[in-house]
Amino acid sequence: MALNATMHNFTVQLADVDRGVYEEVELRVARHPSESAEFMVTRLLAYCLEYEDGITFSDGGVSSTDEPAVLVRDLTGRLTAWIEIGAPDADRVHRGSKIADRVAVYTHRDPAKVLAQLTGKRIHRADAIPVYSLDRAFVDEVVAVIDRRNTASVSVTERVLYLEINGATFSTPIEEHRLV
């Protein structure tokens, strides 16, 4: 018998001072049985950090081979941003870069290892693709306080992420790395 996804609800107050984005967002995040809690938290934070009109989680979830974990479409339905999570393979990043105007990778893993597996591979517009890393200890601490229903405040100032979730407060710099 197949396992079902676990639903997590998030009410997020988003204040991204760096980009001038201020929103309240209600999210239902399905955590697939094969998805780690760390991946789900990184996916949620990438959604918040990339928030704009047309952003959504992939329809196929983490098992989708045709779409990234997070994507942005314009009003015509055209894919404008392809956001990968974790340690995607070079073929996915290459494909996303050919389809979307912008590609970004968010990882909770060792950024040196993620970069090593992508560097030197054939990736369209590799020099324009940022890899953002979140501190692993930060992600682990956030995972420890996640419930099925969550209230969060996400603030970004000078590329530092401040997160208050379910009464606990955390912060981490958002480190940017480049493939080339």
Coordinates of N, CA and C in Angstrom, one line a residue:
M1 N 0.8 -1.2 0.0 CA 0.0 0.0 0.0 C 0.9 1.2 0.0
A2 N 0.6 2.2 -0.9 CA 1.4 3.4 -1.0 C 1.1 4.3 0.2
L3 N 2.1 5.0 0.6 CA 2.0 6.0 1.7 C 1.5 7.3 1.1
N4 N 0.7 8.0 1.9 CA 0.2 9.3 1.5 C 1.1 10.4 2.0
A5 N 1.0 11.6 1.3 CA 1.7 12.7 1.7 C 1.2 13.3 3.0
T6 N 2.0 13.9 3.8 CA 1.6 14.5 5.0 C 1.4 16.0 4.7
M7 N 0.2 16.5 5.1 CA -0.1 17.9 4.8 C 0.4 18.8 6.0
H8 N 1.1 19.9 5.6 CA 1.5 20.9 6.6 C 0.9 22.2 6.2
N9 N 0.3 22.9 7.1 CA -0.3 24.3 6.8 C 0.5 25.3 7.4
F10 N 0.8 26.4 6.6 CA 1.6 27.5 7.1 C 0.9 28.8 6.8
T11 N 0.8 29.6 7.9 CA 0.4 31.0 7.7 C 1.7 31.8 7.9
V12 N 2.1 32.5 6.8 CA 3.4 33.2 6.8 C 3.2 34.7 6.6
Q13 N 3.8 35.4 7.5 CA 3.9 36.9 7.3 C 5.3 37.1 6.7
L14 N 5.3 37.5 5.4 CA 6.6 37.7 4.7 C 6.9 39.1 4.6
A15 N 8.2 39.5 5.0 CA 8.7 40.8 4.8 C 10.1 40.7 4.3
D16 N 10.2 40.8 2.9 CA 11.5 40.7 2.3 C 11.9 42.2 1.9
V17 N 12.7 42.8 2.9 CA 13.1 44.1 2.7 C 14.0 44.3 1.5
D18 N 14.8 43.3 1.3 CA 15.8 43.4 0.1 C 15.0 43.6 -1.2
R19 N 13.9 42.9 -1.3 CA 13.1 43.0 -2.6 C 11.9 43.8 -2.6
G20 N 11.5 44.4 -1.4 CA 10.3 45.2 -1.2 C 9.0 44.3 -1.3
V21 N 9.1 43.1 -0.8 CA 7.9 42.2 -0.8 C 7.4 42.1 0.6
Y22 N 6.1 42.4 0.7 CA 5.4 42.3 2.0 C 4.1 41.6 1.8
E23 N 3.9 40.4 2.3 CA 2.7 39.7 2.0 C 2.3 38.8 3.2
E24 N 1.1 38.4 3.3 CA 0.6 37.3 4.1 C 0.3 36.2 3.2
V25 N 0.9 35.0 3.5 CA 0.7 33.9 2.6 C 0.2 32.7 3.4
E26 N -0.9 32.0 2.8 CA -1.4 30.8 3.4 C -1.0 29.7 2.5
L27 N -0.2 28.7 3.0 CA 0.3 27.6 2.2 C 0.0 26.3 2.8
R28 N -0.4 25.4 1.9 CA -0.5 24.0 2.2 C 0.6 23.2 1.5
V29 N 1.5 22.7 2.3 CA 2.7 22.0 1.8 C 2.5 20.5 2.0
A30 N 2.5 19.8 0.9 CA 2.4 18.3 1.0 C 3.8 17.8 1.1
R31 N 4.1 17.0 2.2 CA 5.4 16.4 2.3 C 5.3 14.9 1.9
H32 N 5.8 14.6 0.7 CA 5.8 13.3 0.2 C 6.6 12.3 1.1
P33 N 6.2 11.1 1.2 CA 6.9 10.1 2.1 C 8.4 10.0 1.8
S34 N 8.8 10.2 0.6 CA 10.2 10.1 0.3 C 11.0 11.4 0.5
E35 N 10.3 12.5 0.9 CA 10.9 13.8 1.0 C 11.3 14.0 2.5
S36 N 12.6 14.4 2.7 CA 13.0 14.6 4.0 C 12.4 15.9 4.6
A37 N 12.3 16.0 5.9 CA 11.8 17.2 6.5 C 12.7 18.4 6.1
E38 N 14.0 18.2 6.0 CA 15.0 19.3 5.7 C 14.7 19.8 4.3
F39 N 14.4 18.9 3.3 CA 14.1 19.3 2.0 C 12.8 20.1 2.0
M40 N 11.8 19.7 2.7 CA 10.5 20.4 2.8 C 10.7 21.8 3.3
V41 N 11.5 22.0 4.4 CA 11.7 23.3 5.0 C 12.5 24.2 4.0
T42 N 13.4 23.6 3.3 CA 14.2 24.4 2.3 C 13.3 24.8 1.2
R43 N 12.4 23.9 0.8 CA 11.4 24.2 -0.3 C 10.5 25.3 0.1
L44 N 10.0 25.3 1.4 CA 9.1 26.3 1.9 C 9.8 27.6 1.9
L45 N 11.1 27.7 2.4 CA 11.8 28.9 2.5 C 12.2 29.4 1.1
A46 N 12.5 28.6 0.2 CA 12.7 29.0 -1.2 C 11.5 29.7 -1.8
Y47 N 10.3 29.1 -1.5 CA 9.1 29.7 -1.9 C 9.0 31.1 -1.4
C48 N 9.2 31.3 -0.1 CA 9.1 32.6 0.5 C 10.2 33.6 0.0
L49 N 11.4 33.1 -0.2 CA 12.5 34.0 -0.7 C 12.3 34.3 -2.2
E50 N 11.6 33.6 -2.9 CA 11.3 33.8 -4.3 C 9.9 34.4 -4.6
Y51 N 9.2 34.6 -3.5 CA 7.8 35.0 -3.7 C 7.5 36.1 -4.7
E52 N 6.6 35.9 -5.6 CA 6.1 36.9 -6.5 C 4.8 36.3 -7.1
D53 N 4.1 37.1 -7.8 CA 2.9 36.7 -8.5 C 3.2 35.5 -9.4
G54 N 2.3 34.5 -9.3 CA 2.5 33.3 -10.2 C 3.3 32.2 -9.6
I55 N 3.8 32.4 -8.4 CA 4.7 31.3 -7.8 C 3.8 30.2 -7.3
T56 N 4.3 29.0 -7.4 CA 3.6 27.8 -6.9 C 4.5 26.6 -6.7
F57 N 4.1 25.7 -5.9 CA 4.8 24.4 -5.8 C 4.5 23.6 -7.0
S58 N 5.3 22.7 -7.4 CA 5.1 21.8 -8.5 C 3.9 21.0 -8.3
D59 N 3.1 20.7 -9.4 CA 1.9 19.9 -9.3 C 2.3 18.4 -8.9
G60 N 3.4 18.0 -9.5 CA 3.8 16.6 -9.2 C 4.6 16.4 -7.9
G61 N 4.8 17.5 -7.2 CA 5.5 17.4 -6.0 C 7.0 17.1 -6.2
V62 N 7.7 16.6 -5.2 CA 9.1 16.3 -5.3 C 9.4 15.2 -6.3
S63 N 8.4 14.4 -6.7 CA 8.7 13.3 -7.6 C 8.5 13.7 -9.1
S64 N 8.2 14.9 -9.3 CA 8.0 15.4 -10.7 C 9.3 15.4 -11.4
T65 N 9.3 14.9 -12.6 CA 10.5 14.9 -13.4 C 10.5 16.0 -14.4
D66 N 9.3 16.6 -14.6 CA 9.1 17.6 -15.7 C 9.1 19.0 -15.1
E67 N 9.0 19.2 -13.8 CA 9.0 20.5 -13.2 C 9.9 20.6 -12.0
P68 N 10.3 21.8 -11.6 CA 11.1 21.9 -10.4 C 10.2 21.9 -9.2
A69 N 10.8 21.9 -8.0 CA 9.9 21.9 -6.8 C 9.1 23.2 -6.6
V70 N 9.7 24.3 -7.1 CA 9.0 25.6 -7.0 C 9.1 26.2 -8.4
L71 N 8.1 26.8 -8.9 CA 8.1 27.5 -10.2 C 7.3 28.7 -10.2
V72 N 7.5 29.6 -11.2 CA 6.8 30.8 -11.4 C 6.3 30.8 -12.8
R73 N 5.0 31.1 -13.0 CA 4.5 31.3 -14.3 C 3.9 32.7 -14.5
D74 N 4.0 33.3 -15.7 CA 3.3 34.6 -15.9 C 1.9 34.4 -16.2
L75 N 1.2 35.4 -16.5 CA -0.3 35.4 -16.7 C -0.6 34.6 -18.0
T76 N 0.3 34.4 -18.9 CA 0.0 33.6 -20.1 C 0.3 32.1 -19.8
G77 N 0.9 31.8 -18.7 CA 1.2 30.4 -18.4 C 2.6 30.0 -18.7
R78 N 3.4 31.0 -19.2 CA 4.8 30.7 -19.6 C 5.6 30.6 -18.3
L79 N 6.5 29.6 -18.2 CA 7.4 29.4 -17.1 C 8.4 30.5 -17.1
T80 N 8.5 31.3 -16.0 CA 9.5 32.4 -15.9 C 10.6 32.1 -14.9
A81 N 10.3 31.3 -13.9 CA 11.4 30.9 -12.9 C 11.3 29.5 -12.6
W82 N 12.5 28.8 -12.6 CA 12.6 27.4 -12.3 C 13.5 27.3 -11.0
I83 N 12.9 26.9 -9.9 CA 13.7 26.9 -8.6 C 13.8 25.5 -8.1
E84 N 15.1 25.0 -8.1 CA 15.4 23.7 -7.7 C 15.8 23.7 -6.2
I85 N 15.6 22.6 -5.6 CA 15.9 22.4 -4.1 C 16.8 21.3 -3.9
G86 N 17.7 21.4 -2.9 CA 18.6 20.3 -2.6 C 19.9 20.2 -3.4
A87 N 20.0 19.1 -4.1 CA 21.2 18.8 -4.9 C 20.7 18.3 -6.2
P88 N 20.2 19.1 -7.1 CA 19.6 18.7 -8.4 C 20.8 18.2 -9.3
D89 N 20.4 17.4 -10.2 CA 21.5 17.0 -11.2 C 21.6 18.0 -12.3
A90 N 22.7 18.0 -13.0 CA 23.0 19.0 -14.0 C 22.0 19.0 -15.1
D91 N 21.4 17.8 -15.5 CA 20.5 17.8 -16.6 C 19.2 18.6 -16.3
R92 N 18.7 18.5 -15.0 CA 17.5 19.2 -14.6 C 17.8 20.7 -14.6
V93 N 18.9 21.1 -14.1 CA 19.3 22.6 -14.1 C 19.4 23.1 -15.6
H94 N 20.1 22.3 -16.4 CA 20.2 22.6 -17.8 C 18.9 22.8 -18.5
R95 N 18.0 21.8 -18.3 CA 16.7 21.9 -18.9 C 15.9 23.1 -18.4
G96 N 15.9 23.4 -17.1 CA 15.2 24.5 -16.5 C 15.8 25.8 -17.1
S97 N 17.1 25.9 -17.3 CA 17.7 27.1 -17.8 C 17.3 27.4 -19.3
K98 N 17.0 26.3 -20.0 CA 16.5 26.5 -21.4 C 15.1 26.9 -21.5
I99 N 14.3 26.5 -20.5 CA 12.8 26.7 -20.5 C 12.5 28.0 -19.9
A100 N 13.1 28.4 -18.7 CA 12.7 29.5 -17.9 C 13.7 30.7 -18.1
D101 N 13.2 31.9 -17.8 CA 14.0 33.1 -17.9 C 15.1 33.0 -16.8
R102 N 14.7 32.5 -15.7 CA 15.6 32.5 -14.5 C 15.6 31.2 -13.8
V103 N 16.8 30.7 -13.3 CA 16.9 29.5 -12.6 C 17.6 29.8 -11.3
A104 N 17.2 29.2 -10.2 CA 18.0 29.3 -8.9 C 17.9 27.9 -8.2
V105 N 18.9 27.7 -7.4 CA 19.0 26.5 -6.6 C 19.1 26.9 -5.2
Y106 N 18.3 26.3 -4.3 CA 18.4 26.5 -2.9 C 18.7 25.2 -2.2
T107 N 19.7 25.2 -1.4 CA 20.2 23.9 -0.8 C 20.4 24.0 0.7
H108 N 20.1 22.9 1.4 CA 20.4 22.8 2.8 C 21.6 21.9 3.0
R109 N 22.2 21.5 1.9 CA 23.3 20.5 1.9 C 24.6 21.3 1.8
D110 N 25.7 20.6 1.8 CA 27.1 21.3 1.7 C 27.2 21.9 0.4
P111 N 27.2 23.3 0.3 CA 27.2 23.9 -1.0 C 28.4 23.6 -1.9
A112 N 29.6 23.2 -1.3 CA 30.8 22.8 -2.0 C 30.5 21.5 -2.8
K113 N 29.7 20.6 -2.2 CA 29.4 19.3 -2.9 C 28.4 19.6 -4.0
V114 N 27.4 20.4 -3.7 CA 26.4 20.8 -4.7 C 27.1 21.4 -5.9
L115 N 27.9 22.4 -5.7 CA 28.6 23.0 -6.8 C 29.5 22.1 -7.5
A116 N 30.2 21.2 -6.8 CA 31.1 20.2 -7.4 C 30.4 19.3 -8.4
Q117 N 29.2 18.9 -8.0 CA 28.4 18.0 -8.9 C 27.8 18.7 -10.1
L118 N 27.8 20.1 -10.1 CA 27.3 20.8 -11.2 C 28.4 21.5 -12.1
T119 N 29.5 21.8 -11.5 CA 30.6 22.5 -12.2 C 31.2 21.7 -13.2
G120 N 31.3 22.3 -14.4 CA 31.9 21.6 -15.5 C 31.0 20.8 -16.4
K121 N 29.7 20.7 -15.9 CA 28.7 20.0 -16.7 C 28.1 21.0 -17.7
R122 N 27.4 20.4 -18.7 CA 26.7 21.2 -19.7 C 25.4 21.8 -19.1
I123 N 25.5 23.1 -18.8 CA 24.3 23.7 -18.2 C 24.2 25.1 -18.9
H124 N 23.0 25.2 -19.6 CA 22.7 26.4 -20.3 C 22.8 27.7 -19.4
R125 N 23.5 28.7 -19.8 CA 23.6 29.9 -19.0 C 24.0 29.7 -17.5
A126 N 25.0 28.8 -17.4 CA 25.4 28.4 -16.0 C 25.9 29.6 -15.2
D127 N 26.5 30.6 -15.9 CA 27.0 31.7 -15.2 C 26.0 32.6 -14.6
A128 N 24.7 32.4 -15.0 CA 23.6 33.3 -14.5 C 22.8 32.5 -13.4
I129 N 23.2 31.3 -13.0 CA 22.4 30.6 -12.0 C 23.0 30.6 -10.6
P130 N 22.3 31.3 -9.7 CA 22.8 31.3 -8.3 C 22.4 30.0 -7.6
V131 N 23.3 29.6 -6.7 CA 23.0 28.5 -5.8 C 23.1 29.2 -4.4
Y132 N 21.9 29.1 -3.7 CA 21.8 29.7 -2.4 C 21.8 28.6 -1.3
S133 N 22.7 28.8 -0.3 CA 22.8 27.8 0.7 C 22.3 28.3 2.0
L134 N 21.5 27.5 2.7 CA 21.1 27.8 4.1 C 21.9 26.9 5.0
D135 N 22.2 27.4 6.1 CA 23.0 26.7 7.1 C 22.3 25.4 7.6
R136 N 23.0 24.3 7.5 CA 22.4 23.0 7.9 C 21.9 23.0 9.3
A137 N 22.6 23.6 10.3 CA 22.1 23.6 11.7 C 20.8 24.4 11.8
F138 N 20.7 25.6 11.0 CA 19.5 26.4 11.0 C 18.3 25.5 10.5
V139 N 18.5 24.8 9.4 CA 17.4 24.0 8.9 C 17.0 22.9 9.9
D140 N 18.0 22.3 10.5 CA 17.7 21.2 11.5 C 16.9 21.8 12.7
E141 N 17.3 23.0 13.1 CA 16.5 23.6 14.2 C 15.1 23.9 13.8
V142 N 14.9 24.4 12.6 CA 13.6 24.7 12.1 C 12.7 23.4 12.0
V143 N 13.3 22.4 11.5 CA 12.6 21.1 11.4 C 12.1 20.6 12.7
A144 N 12.8 20.8 13.8 CA 12.5 20.4 15.1 C 11.2 21.0 15.6
V145 N 10.8 22.2 15.1 CA 9.6 22.9 15.6 C 8.4 22.9 14.7
I146 N 8.6 22.2 13.5 CA 7.5 22.2 12.5 C 6.4 21.2 13.0
D147 N 5.2 21.7 12.9 CA 4.0 20.9 13.2 C 3.1 20.8 12.0
R148 N 2.0 20.2 12.1 CA 1.0 20.1 11.0 C 0.4 21.5 10.7
R149 N 0.2 22.3 11.7 CA -0.3 23.7 11.5 C 0.8 24.6 12.1
N150 N 1.2 25.6 11.3 CA 2.3 26.5 11.7 C 2.0 27.9 11.4
T151 N 2.5 28.8 12.2 CA 2.5 30.2 12.0 C 3.9 30.7 12.0
A152 N 4.2 31.5 10.9 CA 5.6 31.9 10.8 C 5.7 33.3 10.3
S153 N 6.8 33.9 10.6 CA 7.2 35.3 10.2 C 8.5 35.1 9.5
V154 N 8.6 35.5 8.2 CA 9.9 35.4 7.5 C 10.3 36.8 7.1
S155 N 11.4 37.2 7.6 CA 12.0 38.5 7.2 C 13.4 38.3 6.6
V156 N 13.6 39.2 5.6 CA 14.9 39.1 4.9 C 15.4 40.6 4.9
T157 N 16.6 40.8 5.4 CA 17.3 42.1 5.4 C 18.8 41.8 5.1
E158 N 19.3 42.5 4.1 CA 20.7 42.4 3.7 C 21.1 40.9 3.7
R159 N 20.3 40.1 3.0 CA 20.5 38.7 2.7 C 20.7 37.9 4.0
V160 N 20.1 38.3 5.1 CA 20.0 37.5 6.3 C 18.5 37.1 6.5
L161 N 18.3 35.9 6.7 CA 16.9 35.4 6.9 C 16.6 35.3 8.4
Y162 N 15.6 35.9 8.8 CA 15.1 35.8 10.2 C 13.8 35.1 10.1
L163 N 13.6 34.1 10.9 CA 12.5 33.2 10.9 C 11.9 33.0 12.3
E164 N 10.7 33.4 12.5 CA 10.0 33.1 13.8 C 8.9 32.1 13.4
I165 N 9.0 30.9 13.9 CA 8.0 29.8 13.6 C 7.5 29.1 14.9
N166 N 6.2 29.1 15.1 CA 5.6 28.5 16.2 C 6.2 28.9 17.5
G167 N 6.6 30.2 17.6 CA 7.2 30.7 18.9 C 8.7 30.7 19.0
A168 N 9.3 29.9 18.1 CA 10.8 29.8 18.1 C 11.4 30.8 17.1
T169 N 12.6 31.3 17.4 CA 13.2 32.3 16.5 C 14.6 31.8 16.1
F170 N 14.8 32.0 14.8 CA 16.1 31.5 14.2 C 16.5 32.6 13.2
S171 N 17.8 32.5 12.8 CA 18.3 33.4 11.7 C 19.5 32.7 11.1
T172 N 19.7 33.0 9.8 CA 20.9 32.5 9.1 C 21.2 33.4 7.9
P173 N 22.4 33.5 7.5 CA 22.7 34.3 6.3 C 22.3 33.4 5.1
I174 N 21.9 34.1 4.0 CA 21.6 33.4 2.8 C 22.9 33.5 1.9
E175 N 23.7 32.5 1.8 CA 24.9 32.5 1.1 C 24.7 32.3 -0.4
E176 N 25.2 33.1 -1.2 CA 25.1 33.0 -2.7 C 26.4 32.4 -3.3
H177 N 26.3 31.4 -4.1 CA 27.4 30.8 -4.8 C 27.1 30.8 -6.3
R178 N 28.1 30.7 -7.1 CA 27.9 30.7 -8.6 C 28.5 29.4 -9.1
L179 N 27.9 28.9 -10.2 CA 28.4 27.7 -10.8 C 29.7 27.9 -11.6
V180 N 29.9 29.1 -12.1 CA 31.1 29.4 -12.9 C 31.9 30.4 -12.2

